[in-house]
GROMACS .gro file of C-alpha atoms in nm:
model
  508
    1MET     CA    1 -20.099  12.276  24.881
    2SER     CA    2 -20.166  11.900  24.925
    3LYS     CA    3 -20.127  11.712  25.250
    4ARG     CA    4 -19.840  11.507  25.101
    5THR     CA    5 -19.652  11.822  25.004
    6ILE     CA    6 -19.686  11.967  25.355
    7ILE     CA    7 -19.557  11.645  25.517
    8THR     CA    8 -19.260  11.635  25.274
    9SER     CA    9 -19.168  11.997  25.351
   10LEU     CA   10 -19.182  11.942  25.728
   11ALA     CA   11 -18.959  11.636  25.691
   12LEU     CA   12 -18.698  11.834  25.498
   13ILE     CA   13 -18.700  12.107  25.761
   14VAL     CA   14 -18.643  11.855  26.041
   15VAL     CA   15 -18.355  11.690  25.850
   16GLY     CA   16 -18.198  12.032  25.788
   17ILE     CA   17 -18.217  12.126  26.156
   18ILE     CA   18 -18.055  11.799  26.260
   19PHE     CA   19 -17.775  11.829  25.998
   20GLY     CA   20 -17.708  12.191  26.095
   21ALA     CA   21 -17.679  12.098  26.461
   22ILE     CA   22 -17.426  11.827  26.377
   23LEU     CA   23 -17.224  12.068  26.157
   24VAL     CA   24 -17.217  12.346  26.419
   25SER     CA   25 -17.106  12.104  26.688
   26ASN     CA   26 -16.792  12.024  26.484
   27ILE     CA   27 -16.697  12.377  26.381
   28GLY     CA   28 -16.378  12.496  26.559
   29GLY     CA   29 -16.265  12.146  26.653
   30GLY     CA   30 -16.389  12.183  27.009
   31VAL     CA   31 -16.275  12.545  27.046
   32VAL     CA   32 -16.631  12.668  27.103
   33GLU     CA   33 -16.719  12.552  27.452
   34GLY     CA   34 -17.038  12.360  27.509
   35LEU     CA   35 -17.107  12.256  27.149
   36ALA     CA   36 -16.932  11.921  27.174
   37GLY     CA   37 -17.093  11.679  27.408
   38GLU     CA   38 -16.963  11.631  27.760
   39GLY     CA   39 -16.654  11.404  27.753
   40THR     CA   40 -16.623  11.415  27.374
   41LYS     CA   41 -16.258  11.377  27.256
   42VAL     CA   42 -16.161  11.627  26.988
   43LYS     CA   43 -15.890  11.532  26.738
   44LEU     CA   44 -15.666  11.824  26.640
   45GLY     CA   45 -15.466  11.852  26.317
   46GLY     CA   46 -15.471  11.644  26.006
   47PRO     CA   47 -15.254  11.401  25.811
   48ALA     CA   48 -14.902  11.502  25.705
   49PRO     CA   49 -14.889  11.639  25.349
   50LEU     CA   50 -14.599  11.404  25.271
   51SER     CA   51 -14.584  11.046  25.385
   52ALA     CA   52 -14.203  11.069  25.394
   53PRO     CA   53 -13.965  11.368  25.343
   54ASN     CA   54 -13.747  11.386  25.035
   55GLN     CA   55 -13.423  11.219  25.142
   56SER     CA   56 -13.201  11.467  24.958
   57LEU     CA   57 -13.371  11.760  25.129
   58LYS     CA   58 -13.354  11.586  25.466
   59ALA     CA   59 -12.983  11.519  25.418
   60MET     CA   60 -12.925  11.886  25.333
   61SER     CA   61 -13.126  11.997  25.635
   62ASP     CA   62 -12.923  11.760  25.852
   63ASN     CA   63 -12.604  11.921  25.718
   64PHE     CA   64 -12.729  12.263  25.825
   65VAL     CA   65 -12.814  12.131  26.170
   66ALA     CA   66 -12.478  11.956  26.211
   67ALA     CA   67 -12.280  12.259  26.093
   68ALA     CA   68 -12.470  12.491  26.328
   69LYS     CA   69 -12.424  12.256  26.624
   70GLY     CA   70 -12.056  12.214  26.548
   71VAL     CA   71 -11.957  12.581  26.522
   72THR     CA   72 -12.195  12.763  26.760
   73PRO     CA   73 -11.998  12.669  27.076
   74SER     CA   74 -11.689  12.826  26.915
   75VAL     CA   75 -11.854  13.166  26.864
   76VAL     CA   76 -11.848  13.412  27.156
   77ALA     CA   77 -12.008  13.745  27.239
   78ILE     CA   78 -11.776  14.042  27.297
   79GLU     CA   79 -11.842  14.365  27.485
   80ALA     CA   80 -11.590  14.649  27.494
   81THR     CA   81 -11.603  14.998  27.643
   82SER     CA   82 -11.458  15.294  27.456
   83PRO     CA   83 -11.356  15.592  27.673
   84GLY     CA   84 -11.434  15.868  27.425
   85ASP     CA   85 -11.545  15.930  27.070
   86SER     CA   86 -11.326  15.673  26.896
   87ARG     CA   87 -11.625  15.460  26.802
   88ALA     CA   88 -11.816  15.760  26.674
   89LYS     CA   89 -11.527  15.828  26.436
   90GLU     CA   90 -11.560  15.476  26.298
   91MET     CA   91 -11.915  15.534  26.184
   92PRO     CA   92 -11.930  15.499  25.805
   93ARG     CA   93 -12.000  15.787  25.573
   94ASP     CA   94 -12.141  15.592  25.283
   95PHE     CA   95 -12.336  15.286  25.171
   96PHE     CA   96 -12.109  15.027  25.333
   97HIS     CA   97 -12.107  14.996  25.709
   98PHE     CA   98 -11.900  14.828  25.975
   99PHE     CA   99 -12.126  14.679  26.243
  100ASN     CA  100 -12.065  14.972  26.476
  101PRO     CA  101 -12.313  14.977  26.761
  102ASP     CA  102 -12.285  15.322  26.918
  103GLN     CA  103 -12.261  15.677  26.784
  104ASP     CA  104 -12.257  15.853  27.120
  105PRO     CA  105 -11.942  16.072  27.134
  106GLY     CA  106 -11.909  15.997  27.507
  107PRO     CA  107 -11.806  15.667  27.665
  108SER     CA  108 -11.973  15.384  27.476
  109ARG     CA  109 -12.030  15.014  27.507
  110GLY     CA  110 -11.977  14.816  27.189
  111TYR     CA  111 -12.106  14.467  27.112
  112GLY     CA  112 -11.970  14.216  26.867
  113SER     CA  113 -11.874  13.854  26.817
  114GLY     CA  114 -11.557  13.648  26.806
  115VAL     CA  115 -11.438  13.303  26.703
  116ILE     CA  116 -11.229  13.080  26.928
  117ILE     CA  117 -10.924  12.978  26.724
  118THR     CA  118 -10.715  12.795  26.986
  119ALA     CA  119 -10.815  12.572  27.277
  120ASP     CA  120 -10.615  12.789  27.520
  121GLY     CA  121 -10.817  13.104  27.464
  122TYR     CA  122 -10.711  13.302  27.157
  123ILE     CA  123 -11.014  13.456  26.987
  124ALA     CA  124 -11.035  13.623  26.645
  125THR     CA  125 -11.261  13.922  26.591
  126ASN     CA  126 -11.270  14.251  26.399
  127SER     CA  127 -11.034  14.536  26.471
  128HIS     CA  128 -11.324  14.783  26.483
  129VAL     CA  129 -11.492  14.578  26.759
  130VAL     CA  130 -11.207  14.614  27.011
  131GLU     CA  131 -10.982  14.893  26.884
  132GLY     CA  132 -10.980  15.190  27.121
  133ALA     CA  133 -11.131  14.988  27.406
  134GLU     CA  134 -11.024  15.080  27.758
  135LYS     CA  135 -10.773  14.846  27.916
  136GLY     CA  136 -10.954  14.570  28.104
  137SER     CA  137 -11.291  14.659  27.950
  138ILE     CA  138 -11.314  14.372  27.699
  139GLU     CA  139 -11.549  14.101  27.820
  140VAL     CA  140 -11.621  13.770  27.651
  141THR     CA  141 -11.932  13.558  27.703
  142LEU     CA  142 -11.890  13.194  27.604
  143HIS     CA  143 -12.164  12.977  27.459
  144ASP     CA  144 -12.229  12.829  27.807
  145LYS     CA  145 -12.282  13.188  27.939
  146THR     CA  146 -11.950  13.199  28.124
  147ARG     CA  147 -11.822  13.559  28.131
  148MET     CA  148 -11.449  13.634  28.127
  149ARG     CA  149 -11.219  13.934  28.091
  150ALA     CA  150 -11.004  13.938  27.779
  151LYS     CA  151 -10.682  14.117  27.691
  152LEU     CA  152 -10.608  14.265  27.352
  153VAL     CA  153 -10.328  14.076  27.177
  154GLY     CA  154 -10.312  14.296  26.867
  155THR     CA  155 -10.503  14.456  26.582
  156ASP     CA  156 -10.444  14.485  26.207
  157PRO     CA  157 -10.644  14.783  26.072
  158SER     CA  158 -10.533  14.700  25.717
  159THR     CA  159 -10.755  14.390  25.725
  160ASP     CA  160 -10.991  14.492  26.008
  161LEU     CA  161 -10.884  14.184  26.206
  162ALA     CA  162 -10.782  14.151  26.571
  163VAL     CA  163 -10.698  13.884  26.828
  164ILE     CA  164 -10.793  13.885  27.196
  165LYS     CA  165 -10.707  13.631  27.470
  166ILE     CA  166 -10.895  13.484  27.764
  167ASP     CA  167 -10.739  13.272  28.039
  168ALA     CA  168 -10.901  12.935  27.974
  169LYS     CA  169 -10.826  12.578  27.867
  170ASP     CA  170 -10.991  12.307  27.659
  171LEU     CA  171 -11.210  12.553  27.469
  172PRO     CA  172 -11.394  12.437  27.152
  173ALA     CA  173 -11.171  12.590  26.883
  174ALA     CA  174 -11.344  12.630  26.548
  175ALA     CA  175 -11.235  12.432  26.244
  176LEU     CA  176 -11.077  12.671  25.992
  177GLY     CA  177 -11.144  12.593  25.627
  178ASN     CA  178 -10.981  12.707  25.302
  179SER     CA  179 -11.133  13.027  25.167
  180ASP     CA  180 -10.959  12.974  24.832
  181ASP     CA  181 -11.207  12.691  24.772
  182VAL     CA  182 -11.515  12.909  24.824
  183GLN     CA  183 -11.750  12.921  24.525
  184VAL     CA  184 -12.035  13.155  24.435
  185GLY     CA  185 -12.365  12.980  24.501
  186GLU     CA  186 -12.232  12.772  24.791
  187TRP     CA  187 -12.456  12.748  25.098
  188VAL     CA  188 -12.318  12.912  25.414
  189LEU     CA  189 -12.422  12.994  25.771
  190ALA     CA  190 -12.353  13.317  25.958
  191VAL     CA  191 -12.309  13.264  26.333
  192GLY     CA  192 -12.288  13.547  26.584
  193ASN     CA  193 -12.470  13.774  26.825
  194PRO     CA  194 -12.672  14.024  26.620
  195LEU     CA  195 -12.860  14.292  26.813
  196GLN     CA  196 -12.747  14.116  27.135
  197LEU     CA  197 -12.936  13.799  27.036
  198THR     CA  198 -12.673  13.545  27.137
  199SER     CA  199 -12.584  13.238  26.932
  200THR     CA  200 -12.793  13.331  26.630
  201VAL     CA  201 -12.756  13.126  26.311
  202THR     CA  202 -12.874  13.247  25.969
  203ALA     CA  203 -12.833  13.088  25.627
  204GLY     CA  204 -12.766  13.209  25.276
  205ILE     CA  205 -12.531  13.158  24.986
  206ILE     CA  206 -12.199  13.303  24.872
  207SER     CA  207 -12.318  13.575  24.637
  208ALA     CA  208 -11.975  13.704  24.524
  209ILE     CA  209 -11.606  13.673  24.605
  210GLY     CA  210 -11.315  13.915  24.585
  211ARG     CA  211 -11.524  14.222  24.672
  212ASN     CA  212 -11.351  14.557  24.726
  213ILE     CA  213 -11.601  14.792  24.892
  214ARG     CA  214 -11.347  15.060  24.994
  215ILE     CA  215 -11.448  15.061  25.358
  216ILE     CA  216 -11.101  15.024  25.515
  217GLU     CA  217 -10.952  15.373  25.529
  218ASP     CA  218 -10.591  15.257  25.575
  219SER     CA  219 -10.402  15.346  25.255
  220TYR     CA  220 -10.264  14.992  25.260
  221GLY     CA  221 -10.606  14.841  25.329
  222ILE     CA  222 -10.659  14.489  25.198
  223GLU     CA  223 -11.014  14.419  25.086
  224ASN     CA  224 -11.098  14.088  24.925
  225PHE     CA  225 -11.429  14.021  25.094
  226ILE     CA  226 -11.655  13.720  25.059
  227GLN     CA  227 -12.007  13.850  24.994
  228THR     CA  228 -12.311  13.664  25.130
  229ASP     CA  229 -12.686  13.714  25.159
  230ALA     CA  230 -12.706  13.535  25.494
  231ALA     CA  231 -12.872  13.781  25.732
  232ILE     CA  232 -12.616  13.965  25.945
  233ASN     CA  233 -12.668  14.273  26.161
  234PRO     CA  234 -12.484  14.488  26.417
  235GLY     CA  235 -12.334  14.246  26.668
  236ASN     CA  236 -12.245  13.987  26.402
  237SER     CA  237 -11.915  14.166  26.349
  238GLY     CA  238 -11.627  13.929  26.423
  239GLY     CA  239 -11.851  13.623  26.402
  240ALA     CA  240 -11.815  13.321  26.178
  241LEU     CA  241 -11.913  13.259  25.818
  242VAL     CA  242 -11.931  12.880  25.793
  243ASN     CA  243 -11.961  12.623  25.515
  244LEU     CA  244 -12.178  12.312  25.541
  245LYS     CA  245 -11.882  12.111  25.669
  246GLY     CA  246 -11.884  12.333  25.977
  247GLU     CA  247 -11.558  12.503  25.877
  248VAL     CA  248 -11.510  12.877  25.925
  249ILE     CA  249 -11.438  13.033  25.586
  250GLY     CA  250 -11.463  13.399  25.685
  251ILE     CA  251 -11.501  13.656  25.963
  252ASN     CA  252 -11.815  13.867  25.918
  253THR     CA  253 -11.717  14.233  25.899
  254ALA     CA  254 -11.949  14.473  25.714
  255ILE     CA  255 -12.291  14.515  25.556
  256ALA     CA  256 -12.426  14.698  25.253
  257THR     CA  257 -12.711  14.907  25.391
  258THR     CA  258 -12.877  15.245  25.402
  259ASN     CA  259 -13.014  15.207  25.756
  260GLN     CA  260 -12.737  15.018  25.942
  261ARG     CA  261 -12.947  14.700  25.941
  262TYR     CA  262 -12.962  14.395  25.717
  263GLN     CA  263 -13.077  14.476  25.364
  264GLY     CA  264 -12.945  14.176  25.176
  265TYR     CA  265 -12.565  14.166  25.162
  266GLY     CA  266 -12.284  14.118  25.410
  267PHE     CA  267 -11.908  14.089  25.374
  268ALA     CA  268 -11.656  13.863  25.545
  269VAL     CA  269 -11.275  13.862  25.558
  270PRO     CA  270 -11.148  13.534  25.403
  271VAL     CA  271 -11.022  13.289  25.664
  272ASN     CA  272 -10.691  13.231  25.481
  273LEU     CA  273 -10.605  13.595  25.548
  274LEU     CA  274 -10.712  13.553  25.910
  275LYS     CA  275 -10.476  13.257  25.953
  276VAL     CA  276 -10.172  13.464  25.859
  277VAL     CA  277 -10.277  13.774  26.053
  278ALA     CA  278 -10.371  13.581  26.369
  279GLN     CA  279 -10.048  13.382  26.371
  280ASP     CA  280  -9.840  13.700  26.340
  281LEU     CA  281 -10.036  13.881  26.611
  282ILE     CA  282 -10.008  13.586  26.849
  283GLU     CA  283  -9.638  13.520  26.784
  284HIS     CA  284  -9.509  13.875  26.732
  285GLY     CA  285  -9.779  14.116  26.851
  286GLU     CA  286  -9.783  14.273  26.505
  287VAL     CA  287  -9.831  14.169  26.146
  288LYS     CA  288  -9.518  14.108  25.939
  289ARG     CA  289  -9.642  14.155  25.585
  290GLY     CA  290  -9.443  14.153  25.264
  291TYR     CA  291  -9.493  14.404  24.984
  292ILE     CA  292  -9.399  14.419  24.616
  293GLY     CA  293  -9.386  14.799  24.613
  294VAL     CA  294  -9.603  14.892  24.315
  295SER     CA  295  -9.910  15.104  24.245
  296ILE     CA  296 -10.160  14.906  24.041
  297ASN     CA  297 -10.507  14.906  23.890
  298ALA     CA  298 -10.722  14.661  23.695
  299VAL     CA  299 -10.683  14.616  23.320
  300ASP     CA  300 -11.005  14.670  23.126
  301PRO     CA  301 -11.058  14.552  22.766
  302THR     CA  302 -10.951  14.888  22.618
  303THR     CA  303 -10.622  14.896  22.809
  304GLY     CA  304 -10.565  14.529  22.731
  305LYS     CA  305 -10.618  14.599  22.362
  306ALA     CA  306 -10.376  14.891  22.374
  307MET     CA  307 -10.113  14.663  22.528
  308GLY     CA  308 -10.164  14.381  22.278
  309LEU     CA  309 -10.370  14.148  22.498
  310LYS     CA  310 -10.668  13.968  22.348
  311GLU     CA  311 -10.879  14.053  22.653
  312GLY     CA  312 -10.879  14.279  22.954
  313LYS     CA  313 -10.704  14.078  23.223
  314GLY     CA  314 -10.431  14.122  23.482
  315VAL     CA  315 -10.334  14.430  23.682
  316PHE     CA  316 -10.149  14.727  23.535
  317VAL     CA  317  -9.836  14.861  23.705
  318GLN     CA  318  -9.884  15.237  23.729
  319ARG     CA  319  -9.574  15.301  23.939
  320VAL     CA  320  -9.278  15.106  24.078
  321ILE     CA  321  -9.149  15.235  24.412
  322PRO     CA  322  -8.774  15.302  24.375
  323GLY     CA  323  -8.571  15.061  24.587
  324GLY     CA  324  -8.873  14.845  24.665
  325ALA     CA  325  -8.902  14.471  24.609
  326GLY     CA  326  -9.053  14.509  24.262
  327ASP     CA  327  -8.788  14.760  24.155
  328ARG     CA  328  -8.510  14.528  24.269
  329ALA     CA  329  -8.668  14.241  24.077
  330GLY     CA  330  -8.686  14.444  23.755
  331LEU     CA  331  -9.055  14.533  23.741
  332GLN     CA  332  -9.137  14.833  23.522
  333THR     CA  333  -9.422  15.076  23.477
  334GLU     CA  334  -9.660  14.955  23.205
  335ASP     CA  335  -9.602  14.592  23.304
  336ILE     CA  336  -9.921  14.388  23.341
  337ILE     CA  337  -9.911  14.128  23.620
  338LEU     CA  338 -10.116  13.827  23.508
  339SER     CA  339 -10.063  13.588  23.799
  340VAL     CA  340  -9.888  13.541  24.134
  341ASP     CA  341  -9.752  13.194  24.210
  342GLY     CA  342  -9.980  13.057  23.941
  343LYS     CA  343 -10.294  13.228  24.079
  344GLU     CA  344 -10.455  13.455  23.821
  345VAL     CA  345 -10.516  13.814  23.933
  346ASN     CA  346 -10.752  14.049  23.751
  347GLU     CA  347 -10.822  14.311  24.017
  348ALA     CA  348 -10.584  14.518  24.227
  349ASN     CA  349 -10.736  14.382  24.551
  350GLU     CA  350 -10.687  14.024  24.429
  351LEU     CA  351 -10.314  14.084  24.393
  352GLN     CA  352 -10.304  14.257  24.733
  353ALA     CA  353 -10.488  13.967  24.898
  354VAL     CA  354 -10.249  13.705  24.761
  355VAL     CA  355  -9.941  13.901  24.863
  356ALA     CA  356 -10.096  13.979  25.204
  357THR     CA  357 -10.063  13.611  25.297
  358LYS     CA  358  -9.685  13.633  25.246
  359ARG     CA  359  -9.412  13.769  25.472
  360PRO     CA  360  -9.096  13.973  25.410
  361GLY     CA  361  -8.832  13.747  25.258
  362ASP     CA  362  -9.086  13.523  25.085
  363VAL     CA  363  -9.032  13.485  24.711
  364VAL     CA  364  -9.328  13.510  24.473
  365THR     CA  365  -9.329  13.429  24.102
  366LEU     CA  366  -9.504  13.683  23.883
  367LYS     CA  367  -9.618  13.615  23.529
  368ILE     CA  368  -9.592  13.948  23.347
  369TRP     CA  369  -9.707  14.083  23.011
  370ARG     CA  370  -9.441  14.314  22.869
  371ASP     CA  371  -9.373  14.422  22.511
  372ARG     CA  372  -9.653  14.193  22.387
  373ARG     CA  373  -9.511  13.876  22.537
  374GLU     CA  374  -9.518  13.686  22.866
  375ILE     CA  375  -9.217  13.682  23.097
  376GLU     CA  376  -9.159  13.569  23.457
  377LYS     CA  377  -9.009  13.762  23.745
  378LYS     CA  378  -8.924  13.632  24.091
  379VAL     CA  379  -8.975  13.897  24.359
  380THR     CA  380  -8.838  13.877  24.713
  381LEU     CA  381  -9.095  14.064  24.922
  382ARG     CA  382  -8.987  14.345  25.152
  383PRO     CA  383  -9.153  14.512  25.454
  384ARG     CA  384  -9.359  14.825  25.406
  385GLU     CA  385  -9.132  15.056  25.609
  386GLU     CA  386  -8.842  15.009  25.366
  387ASP     CA  387  -9.066  15.090  25.072
  388ARG     CA  388  -9.186  15.406  25.243
  389ALA     CA  389  -8.831  15.517  25.315
  390THR     CA  390  -8.715  15.460  24.959
  391ALA     CA  391  -9.028  15.629  24.825
  392SER     CA  392  -8.947  15.940  25.029
  393ALA     CA  393  -8.588  15.933  24.910
  394SER     CA  394  -8.707  15.920  24.549
  395ASP     CA  395  -8.907  16.240  24.576
  396SER     CA  396  -8.609  16.465  24.494
  397LYS     CA  397  -8.680  16.695  24.199
  398ASP     CA  398  -8.507  16.693  23.864
  399GLU     CA  399  -8.439  17.057  23.774
  400ARG     CA  400  -8.348  17.002  23.410
  401GLU     CA  401  -8.540  17.233  23.180
  402ALA     CA  402  -8.681  17.108  22.852
  403PRO     CA  403  -8.663  17.319  22.541
  404GLU     CA  404  -8.960  17.535  22.450
  405ALA     CA  405  -9.225  17.352  22.247
  406SER     CA  406  -9.469  17.524  22.020
  407ALA     CA  407  -9.610  17.703  22.319
  408ASN     CA  408  -9.974  17.785  22.251
  409SER     CA  409 -10.066  17.541  21.977
  410GLU     CA  410 -10.398  17.373  22.048
  411VAL     CA  411 -10.554  17.064  21.894
  412ARG     CA  412 -10.913  16.944  21.922
  413PHE     CA  413 -10.997  16.575  21.911
  414ASP     CA  414 -11.370  16.593  21.847
  415ALA     CA  415 -11.417  16.217  21.814
  416ILE     CA  416 -11.317  16.162  22.177
  417GLY     CA  417 -11.431  16.498  22.314
  418MET     CA  418 -11.099  16.645  22.427
  419THR     CA  419 -10.882  16.947  22.351
  420VAL     CA  420 -10.510  16.969  22.436
  421ARG     CA  421 -10.250  17.240  22.411
  422SER     CA  422  -9.873  17.258  22.443
  423LEU     CA  423  -9.714  17.366  22.770
  424THR     CA  424  -9.519  17.687  22.808
  425SER     CA  425  -9.174  17.683  22.971
  426GLN     CA  426  -9.318  17.846  23.282
  427GLU     CA  427  -9.591  17.582  23.308
  428LYS     CA  428  -9.330  17.309  23.279
  429ARG     CA  429  -9.135  17.466  23.565
  430ASP     CA  430  -9.449  17.508  23.773
  431LEU     CA  431  -9.548  17.146  23.713
  432ASP     CA  432  -9.191  17.019  23.751
  433ILE     CA  433  -9.215  16.837  23.418
  434GLU     CA  434  -8.989  16.825  23.112
  435SER     CA  435  -9.250  16.787  22.841
  436GLY     CA  436  -9.612  16.705  22.777
  437VAL     CA  437  -9.941  16.857  22.666
  438LEU     CA  438 -10.210  17.001  22.888
  439VAL     CA  439 -10.565  16.867  22.871
  440ALA     CA  440 -10.745  17.198  22.815
  441THR     CA  441 -11.106  17.080  22.791
  442VAL     CA  442 -11.296  16.753  22.824
  443VAL     CA  443 -11.653  16.720  22.700
  444PRO     CA  444 -11.870  16.581  22.983
  445TYR     CA  445 -11.966  16.217  22.920
  446GLY     CA  446 -11.770  16.206  22.597
  447GLU     CA  447 -11.533  15.919  22.521
  448ALA     CA  448 -11.232  16.084  22.691
  449PHE     CA  449 -11.441  16.179  22.995
  450ASN     CA  450 -11.572  15.824  23.029
  451ARG     CA  451 -11.213  15.697  23.027
  452ASN     CA  452 -11.122  15.931  23.318
  453PHE     CA  453 -10.944  16.209  23.129
  454ARG     CA  454 -10.992  16.539  23.311
  455GLN     CA  455 -10.907  16.905  23.258
  456ASN     CA  456 -10.555  17.012  23.365
  457GLN     CA  457 -10.406  16.667  23.342
  458VAL     CA  458 -10.082  16.649  23.144
  459ILE     CA  459 -10.030  16.382  22.877
  460VAL     CA  460  -9.661  16.292  22.867
  461GLU     CA  461  -9.675  15.979  22.649
  462ALA     CA  462  -9.915  15.828  22.396
  463ASP     CA  463  -9.878  15.482  22.245
  464ARG     CA  464  -9.554  15.459  22.450
  465LYS     CA  465  -9.408  15.755  22.258
  466PRO     CA  466  -9.307  16.085  22.424
  467VAL     CA  467  -9.537  16.382  22.363
  468ALA     CA  468  -9.366  16.722  22.362
  469SER     CA  469  -9.636  16.926  22.188
  470ALA     CA  470  -9.998  16.917  22.079
  471GLY     CA  471  -9.873  16.849  21.728
  472ASP     CA  472  -9.688  16.539  21.850
  473LEU     CA  473 -10.008  16.400  21.998
  474LYS     CA  474 -10.202  16.473  21.678
  475LYS     CA  475  -9.946  16.278  21.472
  476ILE     CA  476  -9.972  15.980  21.704
  477MET     CA  477 -10.351  15.988  21.704
  478ASP     CA  478 -10.367  16.027  21.326
  479SER     CA  479 -10.145  15.720  21.283
  480HIS     CA  480 -10.421  15.502  21.432
  481LYS     CA  481 -10.749  15.392  21.280
  482ILE     CA  482 -11.099  15.365  21.425
  483GLY     CA  483 -11.117  15.080  21.674
  484ASP     CA  484 -10.751  15.096  21.775
  485ALA     CA  485 -10.680  15.133  22.147
  486ILE     CA  486 -10.412  15.378  22.263
  487LEU     CA  487 -10.238  15.389  22.600
  488PHE     CA  488 -10.161  15.730  22.755
  489LYS     CA  489  -9.919  15.815  23.033
  490VAL     CA  490 -10.073  16.103  23.225
  491ARG     CA  491  -9.962  16.330  23.508
  492ALA     CA  492 -10.273  16.358  23.726
  493ASP     CA  493 -10.100  16.609  23.956
  494ARG     CA  494  -9.748  16.701  24.067
  495GLN     CA  495  -9.701  16.373  24.255
  496ASN     CA  496  -9.903  16.112  24.070
  497THR     CA  497  -9.865  15.957  23.725
  498ILE     CA  498 -10.143  15.733  23.595
  499TYR     CA  499 -10.210  15.535  23.278
  500LEU     CA  500 -10.532  15.577  23.083
  501SER     CA  501 -10.646  15.414  22.762
  502ILE     CA  502 -10.900  15.496  22.497
  503GLU     CA  503 -11.044  15.316  22.195
  504LEU     CA  504 -11.089  15.544  21.893
  505PRO     CA  505 -11.462  15.560  21.822
  506PRO     CA  506 -11.627  15.593  21.479
  507ALA     CA  507 -11.679  15.949  21.356
  508GLN     CA  508 -12.013  16.099  21.458
   0.00000   0.00000   0.00000
């Protein structure tokens, strides 16, 4: 190795040592003590990735901030003590859950939220938050941490809404919006006290409207929930669902979950329903709600086709309560209600929700599909108690006996997977029915099964024609071609008549 080569190599080693020392002294930005020189100032962080934020995004963010600031002072925390196992009984048995905090069958302390709706202390919440609470046990904590006792004004289990009252003045009442204007995809905030974390705000969108999750056990329960993916948990119950104007559009009520915690979807009672319920509870101590007096279900495409509609829309009248508001106005079974006061209804709960905002004596205009044409009926709503009384009075039996049909004749309808046979005279007496044919067998997952036909039902009409024997039904079925839809009037049991429809499928 030459002398020049040795000198060059030594020089490179010296340069490397110096460069390495400089590099090590800067690693960690001054975190490693003693590597930076004494008194050396270390600069932390780097330049912003954006020189200026996108103005549209900033404006949207500002809307979120303003809405949260505006409504949070109007949302309170509620604590209520239950003396026994009433709260344990409220625990759900399926996929959908109220925000119930305590399963202990003994005395329990429940936590929820509420929304101030008047400056003098009326607060809206959920019925399941305060129902069954001991007198004097309801406590409210305001946004400024002031704690006050509240009295229960009233509850409405049919909507899971309640109103409580604190003795206060000049409170920040929330702005109440119009839930009829809510649209899927709209940004919303959920404000409440989940898991005892006070004044928590989460964000999401409206993911569906008009949801019926069958969580309210009251037979007259009204479910027309707004669905959101804003995170809500136990303790949010009774809190506010808010639009970006800072208006309350719903009262958070339930979650879809398998573990009683947030898994993606929550449900809120629309604020327009709250307005009516709260006003009644404050003014009268109870809800004065009008009813049409009908049993209804949604119309699917097959039923719509059977009734001459081009599509499945509206709600089908299965039964009209004798003496009720609908009966007095001339409604009939097999009517299809298309709209109420100009508002289209395509689900039973949609019709219930519209009518639930009305009171006894109010007049609603129904657009009805009957005999393959549209007609209008004006219905003066009546209170529920009168409908119940007239329904009981209508339960008297008709003892007329129908003549014997061809007793044991049986007909198979292989295309739809169902067999029927004629009723004997004794069976007619036992079933308290004049005529009809018994559904003897239904093939599992066949066409009839999929349309809710079941063994031991009795078909009394087909295609709006009476059916006295299995032969009668065969004639009616044979008069239709593949693709036709047929409506059936069916006795599900001794008390209940339902309507089912079926579209004749191609031969297998």
